[in-house]
Every structure is written in C-alpha cells, then in structure tokens.
Tab-separated table of C-alpha atoms and ligand atoms in Angstrom:
chain	number	residue	atom	x	y	z
A	1	MET	CA	195.002	113.583	178.502
A	2	ASP	CA	193.016	113.246	175.846
A	3	ARG	CA	190.948	110.077	176.045
A	4	ASN	CA	190.519	109.334	172.384
A	5	GLN	CA	193.874	109.967	172.298
A	6	GLN	CA	194.608	107.343	174.981
A	7	LEU	CA	192.860	104.883	173.390
A	8	PHE	CA	194.629	106.143	169.837
A	9	GLU	CA	197.666	105.157	171.314
A	10	LYS	CA	196.425	101.775	172.385
A	11	ALA	CA	195.427	100.799	169.902
A	12	LYS	CA	198.824	100.940	167.233
A	13	THR	CA	199.705	98.379	170.022
A	14	ILE	CA	198.024	96.217	169.204
A	15	ILE	CA	196.196	96.966	165.622
A	16	PRO	CA	198.209	97.499	162.822
A	17	GLY	CA	198.030	102.111	162.861
A	18	GLY	CA	195.589	101.772	165.442
A	19	VAL	CA	192.541	101.019	163.952
A	20	ASN	CA	190.402	98.050	161.372
A	21	SER	CA	189.472	99.957	158.920
A	22	PRO	CA	192.266	102.254	157.294
A	23	VAL	CA	190.286	105.585	156.937
A	24	ARG	CA	189.695	104.675	160.104
A	25	ALA	CA	193.108	106.369	160.489
A	26	PHE	CA	192.163	111.025	160.075
A	27	GLY	CA	195.075	109.559	158.441
A	28	SER	CA	194.329	112.261	154.709
A	29	VAL	CA	192.737	115.535	157.516
A	30	GLY	CA	195.294	114.494	160.845
A	31	GLY	CA	194.402	114.473	164.260
A	32	ILE	CA	193.705	112.211	166.427
A	33	PRO	CA	190.318	109.894	165.334
A	34	ARG	CA	186.806	109.223	167.814
A	35	PHE	CA	186.599	106.613	169.826
A	36	ILE	CA	182.935	106.238	168.971
A	37	ASN	CA	180.619	104.514	172.025
A	38	LYS	CA	177.597	104.992	171.295
A	39	ALA	CA	175.667	105.557	168.636
A	40	GLN	CA	171.608	107.039	168.827
A	41	GLY	CA	169.380	108.643	165.905
A	42	ALA	CA	171.717	111.246	164.140
A	43	TYR	CA	174.167	112.263	166.893
A	44	VAL	CA	177.293	109.809	168.251
A	45	TRP	CA	178.958	110.040	170.853
A	46	ASP	CA	183.629	110.352	172.037
A	47	GLU	CA	184.920	108.440	174.958
A	48	ASN	CA	185.003	112.122	175.844
A	49	GLN	CA	180.652	112.279	176.088
A	50	THR	CA	181.516	115.076	173.494
A	51	ARG	CA	178.439	114.204	171.473
A	52	TYR	CA	178.458	114.491	167.495
A	53	ILE	CA	175.895	114.769	164.000
A	54	ASP	CA	177.084	112.427	162.554
A	55	TYR	CA	176.694	112.323	158.511
A	56	VAL	CA	180.113	109.031	157.713
A	57	GLY	CA	176.766	107.012	159.058
A	58	SER	CA	178.564	103.543	159.774
A	59	TRP	CA	179.895	104.334	156.058
A	60	GLY	CA	175.966	104.238	154.485
A	61	PRO	CA	174.887	101.153	156.499
A	62	ALA	CA	172.164	103.952	159.451
A	63	ILE	CA	170.317	104.626	157.137
A	64	VAL	CA	167.061	104.359	160.160
A	65	GLY	CA	169.432	106.481	162.329
A	66	HIS	CA	170.838	104.491	165.045
A	67	ALA	CA	170.185	102.423	167.514
A	68	HIS	CA	166.325	102.330	165.449
A	69	PRO	CA	164.081	101.690	168.784
A	70	GLU	CA	162.245	99.107	165.695
A	71	VAL	CA	165.635	97.689	164.381
A	72	VAL	CA	166.997	96.598	167.980
A	73	GLN	CA	164.335	95.118	169.404
A	74	ALA	CA	163.698	92.625	165.972
A	75	VAL	CA	167.999	91.327	166.213
A	76	CYS	CA	167.463	91.468	170.446
A	77	GLN	CA	164.378	88.970	169.751
A	78	ALA	CA	166.079	87.252	167.125
A	79	ALA	CA	169.370	86.643	169.085
A	80	LYS	CA	167.231	85.321	172.112
A	81	ASN	CA	166.852	82.486	169.536
A	82	GLY	CA	170.318	80.950	168.755
A	83	LEU	CA	173.230	83.996	167.055
A	84	SER	CA	173.959	81.264	164.388
A	85	PHE	CA	172.247	77.769	162.090
A	86	GLY	CA	175.082	77.234	159.427
A	87	THR	CA	171.482	75.893	158.217
A	88	PRO	CA	168.243	78.164	155.937
A	89	THR	CA	165.932	79.611	158.071
A	90	GLU	CA	162.821	80.681	156.599
A	91	ASN	CA	164.068	84.870	157.330
A	92	GLU	CA	166.990	83.943	154.166
A	93	ILE	CA	163.691	84.044	151.599
A	94	ARG	CA	162.319	86.173	152.630
A	95	ILE	CA	164.979	88.760	153.243
A	96	ALA	CA	165.999	87.604	149.506
A	97	GLU	CA	162.188	88.546	148.211
A	98	GLU	CA	162.352	91.668	149.704
A	99	ILE	CA	165.168	92.804	146.984
A	100	ARG	CA	163.767	90.643	144.482
A	101	HIS	CA	160.212	93.149	145.158
A	102	ILE	CA	162.712	96.277	146.005
A	103	MET	CA	165.471	95.550	142.896
A	104	PRO	CA	163.308	93.101	139.716
A	105	SER	CA	166.327	93.104	138.080
A	106	MET	CA	167.749	91.009	141.322
A	107	GLU	CA	166.358	87.469	139.878
A	108	GLN	CA	168.119	85.698	142.393
A	109	ILE	CA	170.185	86.420	145.125
A	110	ARG	CA	173.113	85.285	147.616
A	111	LEU	CA	173.205	86.974	150.787
A	112	VAL	CA	177.084	87.142	151.894
A	113	SER	CA	178.226	89.276	154.328
A	114	SER	CA	180.017	92.172	152.780
A	115	GLY	CA	180.140	94.441	150.064
A	116	THR	CA	183.544	92.906	149.351
A	117	GLU	CA	182.400	89.301	148.441
A	118	ALA	CA	179.688	90.094	146.634
A	119	THR	CA	181.748	92.244	144.387
A	120	MET	CA	184.721	89.417	144.719
A	121	SER	CA	182.405	87.170	143.989
A	122	THR	CA	180.443	88.129	141.059
A	123	ILE	CA	183.456	88.638	139.176
A	124	ARG	CA	184.000	85.072	139.712
A	125	LEU	CA	180.830	84.278	138.222
A	126	ALA	CA	181.707	86.572	135.334
A	127	ARG	CA	183.900	85.008	134.994
A	128	GLY	CA	182.935	81.222	134.647
A	129	PHE	CA	179.677	82.240	132.598
A	130	THR	CA	181.541	83.651	130.018
A	131	GLY	CA	184.619	81.998	130.107
A	132	ARG	CA	186.574	85.361	129.672
A	133	ASP	CA	189.090	86.589	131.952
A	134	ASN	CA	189.768	90.555	131.162
A	135	ILE	CA	187.687	92.716	133.564
A	136	ILE	CA	187.009	96.648	132.948
A	137	LYS	CA	186.532	98.911	135.578
A	138	PHE	CA	186.692	102.539	136.707
A	139	GLU	CA	189.465	104.805	137.663
A	140	GLY	CA	188.865	106.036	141.433
A	141	CYS	CA	185.372	102.962	141.972
A	142	TYR	CA	186.321	101.444	144.670
A	143	HIS	CA	184.421	97.489	145.075
A	144	GLY	CA	185.995	96.058	148.389
A	145	HIS	CA	188.818	94.685	148.455
A	146	SER	CA	189.960	92.116	146.675
A	147	ASP	CA	192.625	91.413	144.014
A	148	SER	CA	191.239	91.790	140.913
A	149	LEU	CA	189.401	95.438	142.132
A	150	LEU	CA	192.219	96.705	143.984
A	151	VAL	CA	193.213	98.597	141.168
A	152	LYS	CA	193.815	102.643	140.892
A	153	ALA	CA	190.407	101.852	143.738
A	154	GLY	CA	189.371	104.952	145.161
A	155	SER	CA	187.755	105.479	149.326
A	156	GLY	CA	191.037	104.428	151.608
A	157	LEU	CA	193.122	104.291	148.897
A	158	LEU	CA	193.215	107.998	147.383
A	159	THR	CA	193.184	109.143	150.880
A	160	PHE	CA	195.945	107.539	151.019
A	161	GLY	CA	197.325	108.256	148.418
A	162	ASN	CA	197.512	105.112	146.599
A	163	PRO	CA	195.224	104.291	144.259
A	164	SER	CA	196.717	100.554	143.339
A	165	SER	CA	197.424	98.167	146.285
A	166	ALA	CA	200.772	95.967	146.705
A	167	GLY	CA	200.757	92.247	147.250
A	168	VAL	CA	198.339	92.416	144.467
A	169	PRO	CA	200.295	90.517	141.229
A	170	GLU	CA	200.857	91.757	138.032
A	171	ASP	CA	199.265	89.225	136.612
A	172	PHE	CA	196.292	89.307	138.185
A	173	SER	CA	196.294	93.387	137.684
A	174	ARG	CA	196.711	93.473	134.249
A	175	HIS	CA	192.750	91.094	133.634
A	176	THR	CA	191.812	94.160	134.973
A	177	LEU	CA	191.383	97.136	132.378
A	178	VAL	CA	191.379	100.362	134.371
A	179	LEU	CA	189.119	103.144	132.440
A	180	PRO	CA	188.295	106.672	133.174
A	181	TYR	CA	184.836	107.443	134.096
A	182	ASN	CA	182.042	108.575	132.526
A	183	ASN	CA	184.804	108.800	129.388
A	184	VAL	CA	181.470	106.997	126.520
A	185	GLU	CA	184.645	107.225	123.947
A	186	ALA	CA	187.790	105.198	125.683
A	187	LEU	CA	184.648	102.752	127.043
A	188	GLN	CA	184.180	102.756	122.491
A	189	GLN	CA	186.889	101.706	121.956
A	190	THR	CA	187.940	99.402	124.997
A	191	PHE	CA	184.977	97.593	123.818
A	192	ALA	CA	186.236	97.426	119.925
A	193	ASN	CA	190.000	96.693	120.300
A	194	LYS	CA	189.149	93.365	123.318
A	195	GLY	CA	185.153	93.252	123.071
A	196	ASP	CA	185.880	89.427	122.774
A	197	SER	CA	187.672	88.433	125.631
A	198	ILE	CA	185.709	91.158	128.548
A	199	ALA	CA	183.520	88.877	130.639
A	200	CYS	CA	182.328	92.091	132.618
A	201	VAL	CA	182.315	95.686	133.400
A	202	ILE	CA	181.444	96.532	136.823
A	203	VAL	CA	180.839	100.298	137.690
A	204	GLU	CA	179.251	102.071	140.730
A	205	PRO	CA	177.290	104.108	139.495
A	206	ILE	CA	176.828	106.586	141.331
A	207	ALA	CA	180.385	106.230	142.240
A	208	GLY	CA	180.611	107.505	146.199
A	209	ASN	CA	184.126	106.852	147.603
A	210	MET	CA	185.563	109.420	145.070
A	211	ASN	CA	183.633	111.545	146.451
A	212	MET	CA	180.111	111.855	145.163
A	213	ILE	CA	179.716	111.132	141.536
A	214	PRO	CA	176.963	110.236	139.020
A	215	ALA	CA	176.672	108.495	135.431
A	216	THR	CA	176.313	110.797	133.262
A	217	THR	CA	173.410	109.180	131.183
A	218	GLU	CA	175.327	108.674	127.805
A	219	PHE	CA	178.406	106.618	130.108
A	220	VAL	CA	175.363	104.689	131.571
A	221	ARG	CA	173.774	103.870	128.164
A	222	ALA	CA	176.922	102.981	126.380
A	223	LEU	CA	177.676	100.889	129.072
A	224	ARG	CA	174.620	98.579	128.456
A	225	GLU	CA	174.976	98.764	124.656
A	226	LEU	CA	177.954	97.664	124.760
A	227	THR	CA	177.941	94.936	127.164
A	228	GLU	CA	174.808	93.793	125.539
A	229	ARG	CA	176.517	93.859	121.900
A	230	TYR	CA	179.990	92.222	122.995
A	231	GLY	CA	177.965	89.189	125.458
A	232	SER	CA	179.476	90.841	129.137
A	233	VAL	CA	178.210	91.247	131.789
A	234	LEU	CA	177.108	94.317	133.410
A	235	ILE	CA	178.018	94.901	136.673
A	236	TYR	CA	176.271	97.269	138.763
A	237	ASP	CA	178.164	98.208	142.254
A	238	GLU	CA	175.276	99.261	144.810
A	239	VAL	CA	177.037	97.845	147.568
A	240	MET	CA	176.998	102.173	148.902
A	241	THR	CA	173.907	103.459	146.281
A	242	GLY	CA	171.386	100.582	147.205
A	243	PHE	CA	168.426	101.470	149.238
A	244	ARG	CA	170.173	104.987	149.908
A	245	VAL	CA	170.477	107.843	146.623
A	246	ALA	CA	166.033	105.815	146.411
A	247	LEU	CA	164.710	103.081	146.930
A	248	GLY	CA	165.205	100.624	143.699
A	249	GLY	CA	168.340	101.797	143.849
A	250	ALA	CA	171.312	104.308	141.445
A	251	GLN	CA	169.683	101.701	138.439
A	252	SER	CA	166.011	102.901	139.377
A	253	ILE	CA	166.766	106.018	138.731
A	254	HIS	CA	168.516	105.611	135.253
A	255	GLY	CA	166.714	102.762	134.210
A	256	ILE	CA	168.486	100.484	133.743
A	257	LYS	CA	168.742	96.184	134.087
A	258	PRO	CA	172.308	95.503	135.281
A	259	ASP	CA	172.838	91.774	134.467
A	260	LEU	CA	174.288	91.647	138.344
A	261	THR	CA	173.695	93.790	141.506
A	262	THR	CA	175.747	94.323	144.853
A	263	ILE	CA	174.225	95.276	147.798
A	264	GLY	CA	175.469	96.027	151.327
A	265	LYS	CA	175.179	98.255	153.945
A	266	VAL	CA	171.458	99.386	154.072
A	267	ILE	CA	170.884	95.993	153.539
A	268	GLY	CA	172.276	94.688	156.931
A	269	GLY	CA	170.681	97.736	158.827
A	270	GLY	CA	174.508	97.863	161.057
A	271	MET	CA	175.341	94.301	160.851
A	272	PRO	CA	177.466	92.442	158.744
A	273	VAL	CA	174.145	91.900	155.388
A	274	ALA	CA	175.644	92.005	151.362
A	275	ALA	CA	174.313	90.172	148.852
A	276	PHE	CA	174.593	89.516	145.338
A	277	GLY	CA	172.347	88.204	142.569
A	278	GLY	CA	170.785	89.122	138.886
A	279	ARG	CA	169.671	87.273	136.156
A	280	ALA	CA	168.594	83.827	137.038
A	281	ASP	CA	170.491	81.985	134.297
A	282	ILE	CA	174.059	83.899	135.270
A	283	MET	CA	173.132	82.881	139.090
A	284	ALA	CA	172.231	79.952	138.125
A	285	ASN	CA	176.062	79.168	137.763
A	286	ILE	CA	177.196	79.672	140.791
A	287	SER	CA	177.791	76.177	143.457
A	288	PRO	CA	175.546	74.407	144.600
A	289	LEU	CA	173.814	74.547	141.259
A	290	GLY	CA	176.872	75.038	139.105
A	291	ALA	CA	181.008	75.627	138.755
A	292	VAL	CA	181.235	78.505	139.778
A	293	TYR	CA	182.516	77.912	143.744
A	294	GLN	CA	181.433	80.544	146.430
A	295	ALA	CA	180.131	79.782	150.425
A	296	GLY	CA	181.027	81.575	153.993
A	297	THR	CA	180.129	80.396	157.754
A	298	LEU	CA	178.198	83.525	158.431
A	299	SER	CA	176.143	83.601	154.997
A	300	GLY	CA	172.456	84.936	155.924
A	301	ASN	CA	173.229	85.491	160.059
A	302	PRO	CA	169.891	84.925	161.198
A	303	VAL	CA	171.039	87.471	164.008
A	304	CYS	CA	172.122	89.912	160.679
A	305	VAL	CA	169.688	88.519	158.373
A	306	THR	CA	166.718	90.409	161.016
A	307	ALA	CA	168.116	94.064	161.407
A	308	GLY	CA	168.047	93.803	157.401
A	309	LEU	CA	164.989	93.352	157.803
A	310	LYS	CA	163.725	95.525	159.879
A	311	THR	CA	165.292	97.506	158.307
A	312	LEU	CA	163.593	97.618	154.658
A	313	GLU	CA	160.413	96.330	156.187
A	314	ILE	CA	160.700	100.519	157.900
A	315	ILE	CA	161.878	102.452	154.441
A	316	GLN	CA	159.762	101.491	152.618
A	317	ARG	CA	156.651	103.143	154.888
A	318	PRO	CA	154.972	106.488	152.722
A	319	ASP	CA	157.236	108.998	152.220
A	320	PHE	CA	160.794	107.632	153.784
A	321	TYR	CA	162.054	108.373	151.461
A	322	THR	CA	160.635	111.903	150.476
A	323	THR	CA	162.045	113.106	153.738
A	324	LEU	CA	164.859	111.859	152.953
A	325	SER	CA	166.024	113.979	150.262
A	326	LYS	CA	164.506	117.318	151.560
A	327	HIS	CA	166.662	117.094	154.356
A	328	THR	CA	169.636	115.725	152.466
A	329	ARG	CA	169.480	118.612	150.056
A	330	GLN	CA	167.817	121.445	152.697
A	331	LEU	CA	172.164	119.942	153.621
A	332	SER	CA	173.584	120.391	150.533
A	333	ASP	CA	172.190	123.106	149.266
A	334	GLY	CA	172.523	125.031	153.172
A	335	LEU	CA	176.636	124.661	152.689
A	336	THR	CA	176.542	125.474	149.142
A	337	ALA	CA	175.089	128.924	149.971
A	338	ILE	CA	176.664	130.034	153.311
A	339	ALA	CA	179.942	129.355	151.536
A	340	ARG	CA	179.499	131.609	149.144
A	341	GLU	CA	179.118	134.036	150.773
A	342	ALA	CA	182.571	133.300	152.614
A	343	ASN	CA	183.672	133.799	148.966
A	344	ILE	CA	184.687	129.684	149.827
A	345	PRO	CA	185.133	127.634	146.297
A	346	PHE	CA	182.446	125.515	146.898
A	347	SER	CA	180.060	123.524	145.744
A	348	SER	CA	177.474	120.036	146.151
A	349	ARG	CA	175.186	118.059	144.818
A	350	SER	CA	173.326	115.478	146.064
A	351	GLU	CA	170.863	111.483	145.503
A	352	GLY	CA	168.847	110.741	147.711
A	353	GLY	CA	170.583	110.673	151.852
A	354	MET	CA	173.802	110.853	149.535
A	355	PHE	CA	175.046	114.058	149.367
A	356	GLY	CA	178.786	115.077	148.552
A	357	PHE	CA	180.515	118.768	148.659
A	358	TYR	CA	183.811	119.758	147.130
A	359	PHE	CA	185.782	123.000	147.371
A	360	THR	CA	185.926	123.034	143.970
A	361	ASP	CA	183.130	126.011	142.095
A	362	ASN	CA	182.505	123.425	139.113
A	363	LEU	CA	180.676	120.472	140.386
A	364	PRO	CA	183.026	117.738	138.496
A	365	SER	CA	182.824	114.911	137.042
A	366	CYS	CA	185.497	112.254	137.176
A	367	PHE	CA	188.701	111.385	139.161
A	368	ALA	CA	190.626	113.781	137.156
A	369	ASP	CA	188.094	117.303	138.414
A	370	MET	CA	188.058	115.965	141.929
A	371	GLN	CA	192.261	115.739	142.059
A	372	ASN	CA	192.128	119.383	140.912
A	373	THR	CA	188.801	120.421	143.903
A	374	ASN	CA	191.261	122.336	146.903
A	375	GLN	CA	192.304	119.216	149.712
A	376	ILE	CA	193.569	121.562	152.112
A	377	LEU	CA	190.647	123.645	152.681
A	378	PHE	CA	188.561	120.608	153.011
A	379	LYS	CA	190.599	119.032	156.367
A	380	GLU	CA	190.549	122.536	157.406
A	381	PHE	CA	186.674	122.532	157.300
A	382	PHE	CA	186.650	118.887	158.335
A	383	HIS	CA	188.302	120.247	161.336
A	384	ALA	CA	186.569	123.372	161.542
A	385	MET	CA	183.197	120.746	161.645
A	386	LEU	CA	184.390	118.263	164.213
A	387	SER	CA	185.628	120.761	166.774
A	388	ARG	CA	181.975	122.301	166.883
A	389	GLY	CA	180.252	119.168	166.462
A	390	ALA	CA	179.171	117.823	162.828
A	391	ALA	CA	181.461	114.873	161.810
A	392	PHE	CA	182.206	113.966	158.071
A	393	ALA	CA	183.694	111.547	156.819
A	394	PRO	CA	187.430	112.330	157.708
A	395	SER	CA	188.909	112.207	153.748
A	396	ALA	CA	188.171	114.902	150.823
A	397	TYR	CA	186.830	111.118	148.733
A	398	GLU	CA	184.165	110.419	150.900
A	399	ALA	CA	180.516	110.480	149.809
A	400	GLY	CA	178.860	111.758	154.093
A	401	PHE	CA	175.246	110.943	154.725
A	402	VAL	CA	171.802	111.567	156.290
A	403	SER	CA	169.495	109.572	158.090
A	404	ALA	CA	165.825	109.479	158.189
A	405	ALA	CA	166.577	110.205	161.926
A	406	HIS	CA	168.762	113.891	160.370
A	407	SER	CA	165.220	116.174	161.430
A	408	SER	CA	165.441	119.824	159.728
A	409	GLU	CA	166.468	121.047	162.656
A	410	ILE	CA	169.517	119.753	163.153
A	411	ILE	CA	170.165	119.577	159.620
A	412	ALA	CA	170.019	123.506	160.571
A	413	ASP	CA	171.883	123.067	163.534
A	414	THR	CA	174.906	121.630	161.611
A	415	LEU	CA	174.411	124.922	159.195
A	416	GLY	CA	174.792	126.919	161.890
A	417	LEU	CA	178.115	125.231	162.959
A	418	ALA	CA	178.768	125.815	159.216
A	419	ALA	CA	178.190	129.546	158.702
A	420	GLU	CA	181.118	129.195	161.828
A	421	ALA	CA	183.385	126.877	160.533
A	422	PHE	CA	183.710	128.027	156.553
A	423	THR	CA	183.972	132.279	158.379
A	424	GLU	CA	186.920	130.442	160.091
A	425	ILE	CA	188.715	129.445	157.148
A	426	ALA	CA	187.759	132.348	154.831
A	427	ARG	CA	190.913	134.012	156.931
A	428	THR	CA	193.182	131.059	155.472
A	429	VAL	CA	192.207	131.459	151.384
B	1	PLP	N1	181.378	98.719	146.632
B	1	PLP	C1	180.861	99.773	147.031
B	1	PLP	C2	180.593	100.998	145.774
B	1	PLP	C3	181.448	99.996	148.226
B	1	PLP	O1	181.865	101.814	148.705
B	1	PLP	C4	182.499	99.329	148.957
B	1	PLP	C5	182.316	99.750	150.986
B	1	PLP	O2	182.263	101.195	151.252
B	1	PLP	C6	182.459	98.044	148.792
B	1	PLP	C7	181.831	97.392	147.811
B	1	PLP	C8	183.357	97.392	149.531
B	1	PLP	O3	181.794	96.343	151.505
B	1	PLP	P1	182.605	96.258	152.568
B	1	PLP	O4	183.317	97.497	153.192
B	1	PLP	O5	180.946	96.026	153.103
B	1	PLP	O6	183.518	95.042	152.257
C-alpha cells in the first residue's frame, strides 16, 4: 500500500479526520493527503520520496523557501541557548522594532503564537477600547477560529461548505455583523443604522481565504472614512498579506493607515510567531498597562523569534520583492495563457508572492463570484498537477504562494506540467 495512504489510515484512528488542521484533509478534492517528511527551497517530499514543486508554502510562511540555510542556522544557534524562558528577551525588542520599521502603523506591538490569537486579541482590544460590542466582518474572510470570527468565514469552513461553525453561541454571533466584501453601499448603510454600536471592522485587505480577492480602492477608502467618522477601530488582518503581497503588506499598497494590524505566517519564518499592534493609545489598553487581558506562555518564544528576525532580514535584501513578484506573475500569466489555449474557462491574478487562479473567465471580486467558479475543473486540475509533481492548496478557496526559491526555471517547469494537465482536463469540458 502507498505509504501516504497507510499513514492516513493510521492517523484517522487517533487524530480526528487524520489531520491537525481541516484543509489538510483533501476534503473538497478527494484523495489521500501527502505526508511530507522533508522540504527544501521550492520543493517538498512525501513519505514515498516523491518530490513536488510546492505552492502551499506551509500556507504562507515559507517566503524565503523551505529550510533556508541562514534561518536554520540561526534557529539551531538559538536553540542551544535554551528553548523558552518565559521572561522578556532582547530579541523581542529587536523584532518589534523591525516590524514597526516595515509597518509604521504598528506603533506598539505584542507578540503571540498564532494568527488566531492575534485577531482574537484585537477584537477584544477594540471592544475594550470603544466600550462597544458589535463588530463587522466580511463574507468569505477568515480571521482564525475564535468564536466571534467564525461566522460566514472563509478557508477551511468554505472548503467544507459550512461557513459558520457549530458551537458558537447565538449570543456571540449576533454581535458579528457580516457584510458582502467590496460592497460600499452595504457598509455605508450598516454604519448609518448602527455606527455608534460598532467597535471595529476587521478585514482581509487582500482576501486570501476565498481564494485571492483584492479589496477595491473605493471599498478601502470607505472602510477608513466610515470607521474614522463613527469612532470604530479599523483592523487590517494581514496575517496572510503581511510581508507577502509587498514588504509593507497590503496597507503599503493601499496607502491606508489602519488603527490595528494583525500579522503572522511570514513573521515566524515557519515557526509559530504572530503579532498584533497599532495605535499607541489603543495598545495602551492591553494588560499590564490597561484593563484588556491578553497573555501567552510561549509568546515571543526565543527560538521562533530568531527564525522571524532572520526571515525579516532576508526579505529586506535588494530586489527581493521585484524578483518574487516577477516569478509569481510568470506563473499566473503563464497558467492563464495555457488554459485559454486549451479552451478552458480560467483567470488568474497575483500580487507580490501571492496568487489566485479561478476556473471562470472573469476575475471574481467577491464571495458570490467565487461560488460561481467551476469547482469540478479545479479538482481535476489539482489532481492532474499533483500526480505530475506540483502541489497547490487542496481547495478552490485558498490562495497560492511563491517563494524566493521558485526560480524562473522552476516556474517554467510548472507551466510545462500545467500544459499537460490542462490538455488532460480539456477532454472533460
Ligand atoms: N487571519 C488570516 C487572514 C489568515 O489567513 C489566517 C490563517 O490562515 C488566520 C488569521 C489565522 O492564523 P492561524 O492559522 O495562525 O491561527
């Protein structure tokens, strides 16, 4: 029996669904998840020793390529000095300063261990700061799995066709107002009706959890203008887009200064680090300074912070984002050209090292558009590529990631595989 299959069967006997995070289970595409035991540069290897060109990148963190030698060396060095102290360390100051240098809107910063903790904490902080209960989020945006945010969310929830989670009390979800993404009118109307009760608006400024859908300029301007007018906190959830779509994240592209920002993924260089931060007057409400409680045994873990610091150093080297963007565009434009040649309805977009592709001719601009893409073709394409040695995320509702290790030649190899895959699936169109 295939070793991936063997391990999956065994995993299911002890781990629910055989996985420790739902989208890993291949639920929407079917088949056996690959059990990966090695990753280097642009590649991952499974338990059968099969190599794949990897466009998942650990769901975003692997921007400098897997197991980058400088990151690995820094981590090994740090580990020798102790794995965790539970005290303040100098490197926590360094990484916070580095983050503020890159994202100046983050005047004060707190480190946590996951994106979920970061977004959950910003919601509590915004509520504590404003003394209001209601929050606004957008359909198809995923902000981690805390109760208030698991309402009409994206990512794994969409993959499994159940955008709101069981187990979230009605009392919680009624404070979460869910609006359509990129719809200025709905936003204006909600603020006109309930503006004084809204603690915050949380948004994925370039959504990546209903596949990749950027916010329009009008939408972003309305977000900033209305939150300012009504005294609500604007939260940019840049857990995915931070250091990914551009060094300074989506806020640097939009020219917007959010009140609070959440980051994760890239900031840990593959280890569990995330952070939230923003206006100093709001952050002053966090414990021990203020009354909003937030804590973590392993927050600012010294080994993880070292991985993050080294990653931040690498991504600030000359031309890092120019090359990353060029290669990501090569992939996205190349896929579109090949698919069109094969008469397959297809479109694609990219920003920095992030891309999305859709089995439809017109680029989607909201969740409803995404629902109209051809999921069957996605599934066929996914497996046609996987069997040829290129791994994309196992869901039509996830964005993809290119790393600095994905050379132009590796992208060209991928496009060669895609030409075969599109020809194969064209037969079913
Ligand atoms: N926010 C966004 C935009 C995300 O994409 C994710 C995870 O994919 C999260 C928050 C949650 O992060 P984590 O999985 O580290 O808890």
